[in-house]
Amino acid sequence: MLELDSTSLAVFTTLAPAGMVAFVVMALLRSTVADHAGKRRVDHLLAIPFLLVLSGFITSTAHLGTPTNALYVITGAGRSPLSNEVVSVLAFLFLAGSYWMAAISRDLPRQVAGAWIAAGSVAAIIAVGFTSIAYSIETIPTWNTIYTPLALVAGALGAGCLLSEGIYLFAGGLKPTRSTVLLVAYALSCLVVLTAMVLLRIELDTITTFVAKASGLAMGYDVRLGFYAISSAGALCALFNASFREEISTKTRLALACASAFAALWGVFLVRDLFYQTYMTVGV
Amino acid sequence: MGKAFYFDSALCTGCKTCELACKDYHDLDEGITFRRVFDIEGGSWELPAGGGPAVRQGVYVYHVSLACCHCDFGVCMEVCPTGAMHRDEQGLVWPDHDKCVGCGYCSMACPYGAPSLDLEAKKSSKCDGCTGRVADGGKPVCVEACPVRALEFGLESEVLSAHPDSVRCVPPLPDPSFTGPNLYVGPCPASEMAQEQGGWVANEGEV
Ligand code: SF4
Ligand code: SF4
């Protein structure tokens, strides 16, 4: 049985990758915004993905028995998959947080803003990559599969696209073609997550040791995946209405965007929590 | 060559003296046990087809006394983000409490279930091979406590020359290729039957 507090890790691996992908997508879309005022509106809203990542990171420290020793993690970049993950997330938080503070307090020269936000985006991509492989440990056969990074990255990509579309509604919305691309990307990512989790479920049936059968870890697996599908479909419907139904009021539009973000993140959390429940080692 | 434990499954009676000596020596709390003794059972029996008193049976039982194997490539050290889990100059692996952040990754990754989180210290804790005793020329306390001398400890070369028929894995231990454990096991007929026919851990709730 997993000794550590997996709920806080499930919260972290839900919020942080999704927030970092949202930052990258928002940064890409920002580069297509022509007017200065529009760019500044987006800069203000970059606080949302930043805060998502920050709150995920703070929650993750709950699984540490002695967080006061965390300096050894930070100085240990390259030492282990976990230290790489932590250091890269911290690098993102530093770059994204400092950019946001600088951007909202003064007018940054165009090139400086572009380079800064690009550096934050690169850090985000690296951090999502490190987070996705942090559980590929040879002695944990149920995690050491291609489905682990696949489900995490696809979940983050989908939620990140959906969050970006929702956040842009607060800045007046995107062009319909762009909204469509983001919503289609979300739907496709959800299908990838579902496929990865179904294939993992099939693989669990083949993993046994002298003391345990991995198939026994999958209690409620299918039901959870069903809830994931329902919450993802709900998130998609809500945001579709918020983005494309012109007759609804701004208040309703924003409420729908918030509801859809919640439903999407809840769905990812369910899958992440399920993932931690499939823990077993090759030994005792 | 480093140091290694030897465990003779043919001699062990499952009395758990090693386990208790370790708990006593390291002053461990109720919830923490560095050395655990697995009771492995298997097989079945059947009544003779035509009746009669002779029951045909193929049941077996044996024990495995297991603590950290101070592996050559311990996954606990590979996943530790702080470098707290380290190998000392005796070749023994243990967590440096001044560095441990209590993330639990070592206990998550170890296939021998050796490290556990000490809920009071909020740090990893596990068998250190009685590194202090070994540095003073002694043996780990479990080895000295075993009443039937089923446990031994010494240079790997000595262990191997004393027990050339030893193996590195009997059920329920994992394939040694994962971590390179410095544990050699003397197999017994029961462990060979378990290897062929399977079996179960009879004291799962205890270990
Ligand atoms: S038995 Fe586990 S804790 Fe001990 S060295 Fe091997 S991997 Fe590390
Ligand atoms: S609990 Fe301590 S020894 Fe174990 S992996 Fe974390 S920091 Fe390292």
Coordinates of C-alpha atoms and ligand atoms in Angstrom, one line a residue:
Chain A
M1 CA 0.0 0.0 0.0
L2 CA 1.2 3.5 -0.8
E3 CA 2.4 5.1 2.4
L4 CA 2.4 8.7 1.2
D5 CA -0.5 11.1 1.0
S6 CA -1.5 10.5 -2.6
T7 CA -4.4 12.9 -2.5
S8 CA -2.2 15.9 -2.3
L9 CA -0.1 14.5 -5.1
A10 CA -3.2 14.0 -7.2
V11 CA -4.2 17.6 -6.6
F12 CA -0.7 18.7 -7.6
T13 CA -0.5 16.6 -10.7
T14 CA -4.0 17.9 -11.7
L15 CA -3.5 21.6 -11.1
A16 CA 0.2 22.2 -12.0
P17 CA 0.4 20.5 -15.4
A18 CA -3.0 22.0 -16.5
G19 CA -2.0 25.4 -15.3
M20 CA 1.4 25.3 -17.0
V21 CA -0.2 24.2 -20.3
A22 CA -2.8 27.0 -20.0
F23 CA 0.1 29.4 -19.5
V24 CA 1.8 28.2 -22.7
V25 CA -1.4 28.3 -24.7
M26 CA -2.3 31.8 -23.4
A27 CA 1.2 33.0 -24.2
L28 CA 0.9 31.6 -27.8
L29 CA -2.5 33.3 -28.2
R30 CA -1.1 36.5 -26.7
S31 CA 1.5 36.7 -29.4
T32 CA -1.4 36.9 -32.0
V33 CA -3.1 39.8 -30.1
A34 CA -2.3 42.9 -32.1
D35 CA -3.3 45.8 -29.8
H36 CA -1.4 46.8 -26.7
A37 CA -4.4 47.0 -24.5
G38 CA -5.4 43.5 -25.4
K39 CA -2.0 42.2 -24.6
R40 CA -2.2 43.9 -21.2
R41 CA -5.5 42.3 -20.5
V42 CA -4.0 38.9 -21.2
D43 CA -1.0 39.7 -19.0
H44 CA -3.4 40.3 -16.1
L45 CA -5.2 37.0 -16.7
L46 CA -1.9 35.1 -16.7
A47 CA -2.3 35.2 -13.0
I48 CA -4.9 32.5 -13.2
P49 CA -2.7 29.7 -14.6
F50 CA 0.1 30.9 -12.3
L51 CA -2.1 30.7 -9.3
L52 CA -3.3 27.2 -10.3
V53 CA 0.3 26.0 -10.5
L54 CA 1.2 27.7 -7.2
S55 CA -1.8 26.2 -5.3
G56 CA -1.0 22.8 -6.7
F57 CA 2.6 23.1 -5.6
I58 CA 1.7 24.3 -2.1
T59 CA -0.8 21.4 -1.8
S60 CA 1.9 18.9 -2.8
T61 CA 4.1 20.0 0.1
A62 CA 1.4 18.4 2.4
H63 CA 2.9 15.0 1.5
L64 CA 6.3 16.0 2.8
G65 CA 7.0 15.0 6.4
T66 CA 9.7 17.6 6.9
P67 CA 9.3 20.4 4.3
T68 CA 12.0 22.4 6.2
N69 CA 14.6 20.1 4.5
A70 CA 13.2 21.1 1.0
L71 CA 16.3 23.0 0.2
Y72 CA 18.1 19.7 -0.4
V73 CA 15.5 18.9 -3.0
I74 CA 16.1 22.3 -4.7
T75 CA 19.8 21.9 -4.7
G76 CA 19.5 18.4 -6.0
A77 CA 18.5 19.1 -9.6
G78 CA 19.5 16.1 -11.8
R79 CA 19.7 13.8 -8.8
S80 CA 16.3 12.1 -9.1
P81 CA 13.1 12.4 -11.2
L82 CA 11.4 14.0 -8.2
S83 CA 14.1 16.7 -7.8
N84 CA 13.9 17.5 -11.5
E85 CA 10.2 17.8 -11.3
V86 CA 10.3 20.1 -8.3
V87 CA 13.1 22.3 -9.6
S88 CA 11.5 22.7 -13.0
V89 CA 8.1 23.6 -11.5
L90 CA 9.9 26.2 -9.3
A91 CA 11.7 27.6 -12.3
F92 CA 8.3 28.0 -14.0
L93 CA 6.8 29.7 -10.9
F94 CA 9.7 32.1 -10.7
L95 CA 9.6 33.0 -14.4
A96 CA 5.8 33.2 -14.7
G97 CA 5.3 35.0 -11.4
S98 CA 8.0 37.5 -12.0
Y99 CA 6.7 38.1 -15.5
W100 CA 3.2 38.7 -14.3
M101 CA 4.3 41.1 -11.6
A102 CA 6.5 43.0 -14.0
A103 CA 3.9 43.1 -16.7
I104 CA 1.1 44.4 -14.6
S105 CA 3.1 47.0 -12.9
R106 CA 4.7 48.6 -16.0
D107 CA 4.9 48.7 -19.7
L108 CA 7.5 46.1 -20.7
P109 CA 9.3 46.6 -24.0
R110 CA 7.8 44.2 -26.6
Q111 CA 11.0 42.1 -27.0
V112 CA 11.6 41.8 -23.2
A113 CA 8.0 40.7 -22.6
G114 CA 8.2 38.2 -25.5
A115 CA 11.5 36.7 -24.3
W116 CA 10.3 36.6 -20.7
I117 CA 7.0 34.9 -21.5
A118 CA 8.8 32.5 -23.9
A119 CA 11.2 31.5 -21.1
G120 CA 8.3 30.8 -18.8
S121 CA 6.6 28.7 -21.5
V122 CA 9.8 26.6 -22.1
A123 CA 10.1 26.1 -18.3
A124 CA 6.4 25.0 -18.3
I125 CA 7.0 22.5 -21.1
I126 CA 10.0 21.0 -19.3
A127 CA 8.2 20.9 -16.0
V128 CA 5.2 19.0 -17.5
G129 CA 7.7 16.6 -19.2
F130 CA 9.5 15.9 -15.9
T131 CA 6.2 15.6 -14.0
S132 CA 5.0 13.0 -16.5
I133 CA 8.1 10.8 -16.1
A134 CA 8.5 11.1 -12.4
Y135 CA 6.5 7.9 -11.8
S136 CA 8.3 5.8 -14.4
I137 CA 10.0 3.7 -11.8
E138 CA 11.1 0.2 -12.9
T139 CA 10.2 -1.4 -9.6
I140 CA 6.6 -0.2 -9.9
P141 CA 5.3 -2.2 -13.0
T142 CA 1.8 -0.7 -12.8
W143 CA 3.2 2.8 -13.2
N144 CA 6.2 2.1 -15.4
T145 CA 4.1 2.0 -18.6
I146 CA 3.7 4.4 -21.5
Y147 CA 0.2 5.1 -20.3
T148 CA 1.5 7.0 -17.3
P149 CA 3.1 9.9 -19.1
L150 CA 0.5 9.7 -21.9
A151 CA -2.4 10.1 -19.6
L152 CA -0.8 12.9 -17.6
V153 CA 0.3 14.9 -20.7
A154 CA -3.0 14.4 -22.5
G155 CA -5.0 15.4 -19.4
A156 CA -2.8 18.5 -18.9
L157 CA -3.1 19.4 -22.6
G158 CA -6.8 19.1 -22.7
A159 CA -7.4 20.9 -19.4
G160 CA -4.9 23.6 -20.4
C161 CA -6.6 24.3 -23.7
L162 CA -10.0 24.4 -22.0
L163 CA -8.8 26.7 -19.3
S164 CA -7.2 29.1 -21.8
E165 CA -10.4 29.3 -23.8
G166 CA -12.4 30.0 -20.6
I167 CA -9.9 32.6 -19.3
Y168 CA -9.9 34.4 -22.7
L169 CA -13.6 34.9 -22.3
F170 CA -12.8 37.2 -19.4
A171 CA -10.7 39.2 -21.9
G172 CA -13.5 39.4 -24.5
G173 CA -13.1 36.0 -26.1
L174 CA -11.2 34.6 -29.0
K175 CA -12.0 34.4 -32.7
P176 CA -14.5 31.5 -33.3
T177 CA -11.9 29.4 -35.2
R178 CA -9.5 29.6 -32.4
S179 CA -12.2 28.7 -29.8
T180 CA -13.1 25.7 -32.0
V181 CA -9.5 24.6 -32.2
L182 CA -9.2 24.7 -28.4
L183 CA -12.4 22.9 -27.8
V184 CA -11.6 20.2 -30.3
A185 CA -8.1 19.8 -28.7
Y186 CA -9.8 19.3 -25.4
A187 CA -12.2 16.7 -26.7
L188 CA -9.3 14.8 -28.4
S189 CA -7.1 14.9 -25.3
C190 CA -10.0 13.5 -23.3
L191 CA -10.2 10.6 -25.7
V192 CA -6.5 10.0 -25.4
V193 CA -6.8 10.0 -21.6
L194 CA -9.7 7.5 -21.8
T195 CA -7.9 5.3 -24.2
A196 CA -4.7 5.3 -22.2
M197 CA -6.6 4.4 -19.0
V198 CA -8.5 1.6 -20.6
L199 CA -5.3 0.2 -22.0
L200 CA -3.7 0.4 -18.6
R201 CA -6.7 -1.4 -17.1
I202 CA -6.1 -4.2 -19.6
E203 CA -2.4 -4.3 -18.8
L204 CA -3.1 -4.5 -15.1
D205 CA -4.7 -7.9 -15.6
T206 CA -1.3 -9.2 -16.8
I207 CA 0.7 -7.9 -13.8
T208 CA 1.1 -10.3 -10.9
T209 CA 3.7 -11.0 -8.2
F210 CA 3.8 -13.7 -5.6
V211 CA 1.9 -11.5 -3.2
A212 CA -0.5 -9.5 -5.4
K213 CA -2.5 -9.2 -8.6
A214 CA -2.6 -5.8 -10.1
S215 CA -6.1 -6.5 -11.3
G216 CA -7.2 -6.3 -7.7
L217 CA -6.1 -2.7 -7.5
A218 CA -8.7 -1.6 -10.0
M219 CA -11.7 -1.5 -7.8
G220 CA -14.1 1.0 -9.1
Y221 CA -11.8 1.7 -12.0
D222 CA -14.5 1.6 -14.7
V223 CA -16.9 3.7 -12.7
R224 CA -14.3 6.3 -12.2
L225 CA -13.5 6.4 -15.9
G226 CA -17.2 6.8 -16.5
F227 CA -17.3 9.8 -14.1
Y228 CA -14.3 11.2 -15.9
A229 CA -16.1 11.0 -19.3
I230 CA -19.2 12.6 -17.8
S231 CA -17.4 15.5 -16.2
S232 CA -15.3 16.1 -19.4
A233 CA -18.4 16.1 -21.6
G234 CA -20.1 18.5 -19.1
A235 CA -17.0 20.8 -19.2
L236 CA -17.1 20.7 -23.0
C237 CA -20.8 21.5 -23.3
A238 CA -20.6 24.3 -20.7
L239 CA -17.7 26.0 -22.5
F240 CA -19.2 25.5 -25.9
N241 CA -22.3 27.4 -24.8
A242 CA -20.2 30.0 -23.1
S243 CA -18.1 30.5 -26.2
F244 CA -20.6 30.3 -29.0
R245 CA -24.1 31.3 -27.7
E246 CA -24.3 35.0 -28.3
E247 CA -27.6 35.5 -26.7
I248 CA -26.5 34.7 -23.1
S249 CA -25.5 37.4 -20.7
T250 CA -21.8 38.0 -19.8
K251 CA -22.5 36.9 -16.2
T252 CA -23.9 33.5 -17.5
R253 CA -21.0 33.2 -19.9
L254 CA -18.4 33.6 -17.2
A255 CA -20.3 31.4 -14.8
L256 CA -20.3 28.7 -17.5
A257 CA -16.6 29.2 -18.1
C258 CA -15.9 28.7 -14.3
A259 CA -18.2 25.6 -14.1
S260 CA -16.5 24.1 -17.1
A261 CA -13.0 24.7 -15.7
F262 CA -14.1 23.1 -12.4
A263 CA -15.6 20.1 -14.2
A264 CA -12.5 19.6 -16.4
L265 CA -10.1 19.7 -13.4
W266 CA -12.4 17.5 -11.4
G267 CA -12.2 14.9 -14.2
V268 CA -8.5 15.0 -14.3
F269 CA -8.3 14.7 -10.6
L270 CA -10.4 11.5 -10.7
V271 CA -8.0 10.0 -13.2
R272 CA -4.9 11.1 -11.2
D273 CA -6.4 9.6 -8.0
L274 CA -7.1 6.4 -9.8
F275 CA -3.6 6.3 -11.1
Y276 CA -2.2 6.4 -7.5
Q277 CA -4.5 3.6 -6.5
T278 CA -2.8 1.3 -9.0
Y279 CA 0.4 1.3 -7.1
M280 CA 2.2 -1.9 -6.4
T281 CA 5.9 -3.0 -6.6
V282 CA 7.5 -6.0 -8.2
G283 CA 8.2 -7.3 -4.7
V284 CA 6.5 -7.6 -1.3
Chain B
M1 CA 33.4 -6.6 -2.7
G2 CA 30.8 -5.2 -0.3
K3 CA 29.0 -6.8 2.6
A4 CA 26.0 -9.1 2.4
F5 CA 23.4 -10.9 4.5
Y6 CA 22.8 -14.6 4.2
F7 CA 19.5 -16.1 5.3
D8 CA 19.0 -19.9 5.5
S9 CA 15.3 -20.7 4.9
A10 CA 15.9 -24.3 5.8
L11 CA 17.0 -23.3 9.3
C12 CA 14.6 -20.5 10.1
T13 CA 11.7 -21.5 12.4
G14 CA 9.8 -18.2 12.1
C15 CA 10.3 -17.3 15.7
K16 CA 10.8 -13.6 14.9
T17 CA 13.6 -13.1 17.5
C18 CA 15.5 -11.2 14.8
E19 CA 12.6 -8.9 14.3
L20 CA 12.2 -8.2 18.0
A21 CA 16.0 -7.8 18.7
C22 CA 16.1 -5.2 16.0
K23 CA 13.1 -3.3 17.4
D24 CA 14.6 -3.4 20.8
Y25 CA 18.1 -2.3 19.7
H26 CA 16.8 0.5 17.5
D27 CA 14.1 1.4 20.0
L28 CA 11.4 1.3 17.4
D29 CA 7.8 2.3 18.0
E30 CA 5.0 -0.1 17.7
G31 CA 4.2 0.8 14.1
I32 CA 7.8 0.4 12.7
T33 CA 9.6 -2.8 12.0
F34 CA 12.9 -2.8 10.1
R35 CA 13.1 -6.6 9.8
R36 CA 10.0 -8.6 9.0
V37 CA 9.5 -12.4 9.0
F38 CA 7.2 -13.6 6.2
D39 CA 5.4 -16.9 6.7
I40 CA 4.9 -18.5 3.3
E41 CA 2.4 -21.3 2.9
G42 CA 1.1 -23.3 -0.1
G43 CA 0.0 -26.6 -1.4
S44 CA -3.1 -28.6 -0.5
W45 CA -4.2 -32.0 0.7
E46 CA -6.9 -34.5 -0.2
L47 CA -8.7 -37.4 1.3
P48 CA -8.1 -40.8 -0.2
A49 CA -10.6 -41.6 -2.9
G50 CA -11.9 -44.8 -1.3
G51 CA -12.0 -43.5 2.3
G52 CA -9.5 -44.5 5.0
P53 CA -7.4 -42.5 7.3
A54 CA -4.4 -41.6 5.1
V55 CA -4.6 -38.0 3.9
R56 CA -2.4 -37.2 0.9
Q57 CA -0.8 -33.9 1.3
G58 CA 1.5 -31.6 -0.5
V59 CA 1.4 -28.6 1.9
Y60 CA 4.5 -26.6 2.8
V61 CA 5.5 -23.7 4.9
Y62 CA 8.7 -21.8 5.3
H63 CA 9.8 -18.3 6.5
V64 CA 11.7 -15.4 5.0
S65 CA 13.4 -13.0 7.4
L66 CA 13.7 -9.7 5.4
A67 CA 15.1 -6.3 6.0
C68 CA 16.9 -3.8 3.7
C69 CA 19.2 -5.7 1.3
H70 CA 21.6 -2.7 1.0
C71 CA 21.3 -3.2 -2.8
D72 CA 24.1 -2.6 -5.3
F73 CA 21.8 -0.3 -7.2
G74 CA 19.2 0.6 -4.7
V75 CA 16.2 2.2 -6.3
C76 CA 15.6 4.0 -2.9
M77 CA 18.8 6.0 -3.6
E78 CA 17.8 6.6 -7.3
V79 CA 14.5 8.2 -6.4
C80 CA 15.5 10.1 -3.3
P81 CA 15.3 13.8 -4.2
T82 CA 17.5 15.1 -1.4
G83 CA 20.4 12.6 -1.4
A84 CA 19.4 11.6 2.2
M85 CA 19.2 8.0 1.2
H86 CA 22.9 7.1 0.7
R87 CA 25.4 4.4 1.1
D88 CA 28.0 4.8 3.8
E89 CA 31.6 3.8 4.0
Q90 CA 30.5 0.3 5.3
G91 CA 28.5 -0.2 2.1
L92 CA 25.3 0.1 4.1
V93 CA 22.3 2.1 2.8
W94 CA 20.3 4.4 5.2
P95 CA 18.6 7.8 5.2
D96 CA 20.4 10.8 6.6
H97 CA 17.8 12.4 8.8
D98 CA 19.4 15.9 8.5
K99 CA 18.6 15.8 4.8
C100 CA 15.4 13.7 4.6
V101 CA 12.3 15.6 3.6
G102 CA 10.0 12.8 4.4
C103 CA 8.5 12.5 0.9
G104 CA 8.2 8.7 1.1
Y105 CA 9.5 8.1 -2.4
C106 CA 12.1 5.6 -1.1
S107 CA 9.4 3.5 0.6
M108 CA 7.2 3.8 -2.5
A109 CA 9.9 2.5 -4.9
C110 CA 11.7 -0.2 -2.8
P111 CA 10.4 -3.6 -3.8
Y112 CA 11.5 -5.1 -0.4
G113 CA 9.3 -2.7 1.5
A114 CA 12.3 -1.7 3.6
P115 CA 12.0 2.0 4.2
S116 CA 8.9 3.3 6.0
L117 CA 7.9 6.8 7.1
D118 CA 8.4 7.3 10.8
L119 CA 5.2 9.3 11.6
E120 CA 6.8 10.8 14.7
A121 CA 10.1 11.9 13.1
K122 CA 8.3 12.6 9.8
K123 CA 11.2 11.1 8.0
S124 CA 12.2 7.9 6.3
S125 CA 13.5 5.1 8.6
K126 CA 14.9 1.8 7.8
C127 CA 17.5 -0.9 8.6
D128 CA 20.9 0.7 8.5
G129 CA 22.6 -2.7 8.8
C130 CA 23.6 -1.7 12.3
T131 CA 26.3 0.4 10.7
G132 CA 27.7 1.5 14.1
R133 CA 28.2 -2.1 15.3
V134 CA 29.7 -3.1 11.9
A135 CA 32.1 -0.2 12.0
D136 CA 33.2 -1.5 15.4
G137 CA 33.8 -4.9 14.0
G138 CA 30.5 -6.4 15.2
K139 CA 27.6 -7.9 13.4
P140 CA 24.0 -6.6 13.0
V141 CA 21.9 -7.3 16.1
C142 CA 19.5 -9.5 14.2
V143 CA 22.3 -11.8 13.1
E144 CA 23.6 -12.2 16.6
A145 CA 20.1 -12.7 18.1
C146 CA 19.0 -15.5 15.8
P147 CA 18.8 -18.6 18.0
V148 CA 19.3 -21.1 15.1
R149 CA 21.9 -19.0 13.2
A150 CA 19.7 -18.7 10.2
L151 CA 21.1 -15.2 9.6
E152 CA 24.7 -14.3 8.7
F153 CA 26.5 -11.2 7.7
G154 CA 29.9 -10.6 6.3
L155 CA 31.9 -9.8 3.2
E156 CA 30.0 -10.9 0.1
S157 CA 32.9 -13.1 -1.0
E158 CA 32.9 -14.9 2.4
V159 CA 29.1 -15.4 2.3
L160 CA 29.4 -16.8 -1.2
S161 CA 32.2 -19.2 -0.5
A162 CA 30.5 -20.4 2.7
H163 CA 27.2 -20.9 0.8
P164 CA 27.9 -21.6 -2.8
D165 CA 24.4 -23.0 -3.4
S166 CA 22.6 -19.9 -2.2
V167 CA 20.3 -17.9 -4.4
R168 CA 19.3 -14.3 -4.5
C169 CA 15.6 -14.8 -4.6
V170 CA 13.0 -17.1 -3.2
P171 CA 9.3 -16.2 -3.1
P172 CA 8.1 -13.6 -2.2
L173 CA 11.2 -11.7 -3.1
P174 CA 11.4 -9.9 -6.4
D175 CA 13.8 -10.7 -9.2
P176 CA 17.2 -9.5 -8.1
S177 CA 17.9 -7.8 -11.4
F178 CA 15.8 -4.9 -10.3
T179 CA 18.1 -3.6 -7.4
G180 CA 21.0 -6.1 -7.0
P181 CA 20.2 -7.0 -3.4
N182 CA 23.1 -8.0 -1.1
L183 CA 21.0 -10.8 0.3
Y184 CA 21.8 -14.5 -0.4
V185 CA 19.2 -17.1 0.6
G186 CA 19.7 -20.8 1.3
P187 CA 16.6 -22.3 -0.4
C188 CA 14.7 -25.2 1.1
P189 CA 12.3 -27.8 -0.4
A190 CA 9.4 -25.7 0.6
S191 CA 10.7 -22.6 -1.1
E192 CA 11.4 -24.6 -4.2
M193 CA 7.8 -25.9 -4.1
A194 CA 6.6 -22.3 -3.8
Q195 CA 8.7 -21.3 -6.7
E196 CA 7.0 -24.0 -8.8
Q197 CA 3.5 -24.0 -7.5
G198 CA 3.0 -20.6 -6.0
G199 CA 1.7 -19.9 -2.5
W200 CA 0.7 -17.1 -0.3
V201 CA 1.9 -14.9 2.6
A202 CA 0.1 -16.3 5.5
N203 CA 0.8 -13.4 7.9
E204 CA 0.1 -10.5 5.5
G205 CA -1.6 -8.4 8.2
E206 CA 1.5 -8.7 10.3
V207 CA 4.2 -7.9 7.8
Ligands
SF4_1 S1 16.2 -3.1 -0.1 FE1 15.1 -1.3 -0.7 S2 15.7 0.3 0.8 FE2 17.3 -1.4 0.9 S3 18.9 -0.7 -0.5 FE3 17.5 -2.1 -1.7 S4 16.1 -0.7 -2.7 FE4 17.1 0.5 -1.0
SF4_2 S1 11.7 10.1 2.5 FE1 13.7 11.0 2.8 S2 15.1 9.3 2.3 FE2 13.1 8.7 1.4 S3 13.2 9.5 -0.7 FE3 12.3 11.1 0.6 S4 14.0 12.5 1.2 FE4 14.9 10.5 0.5

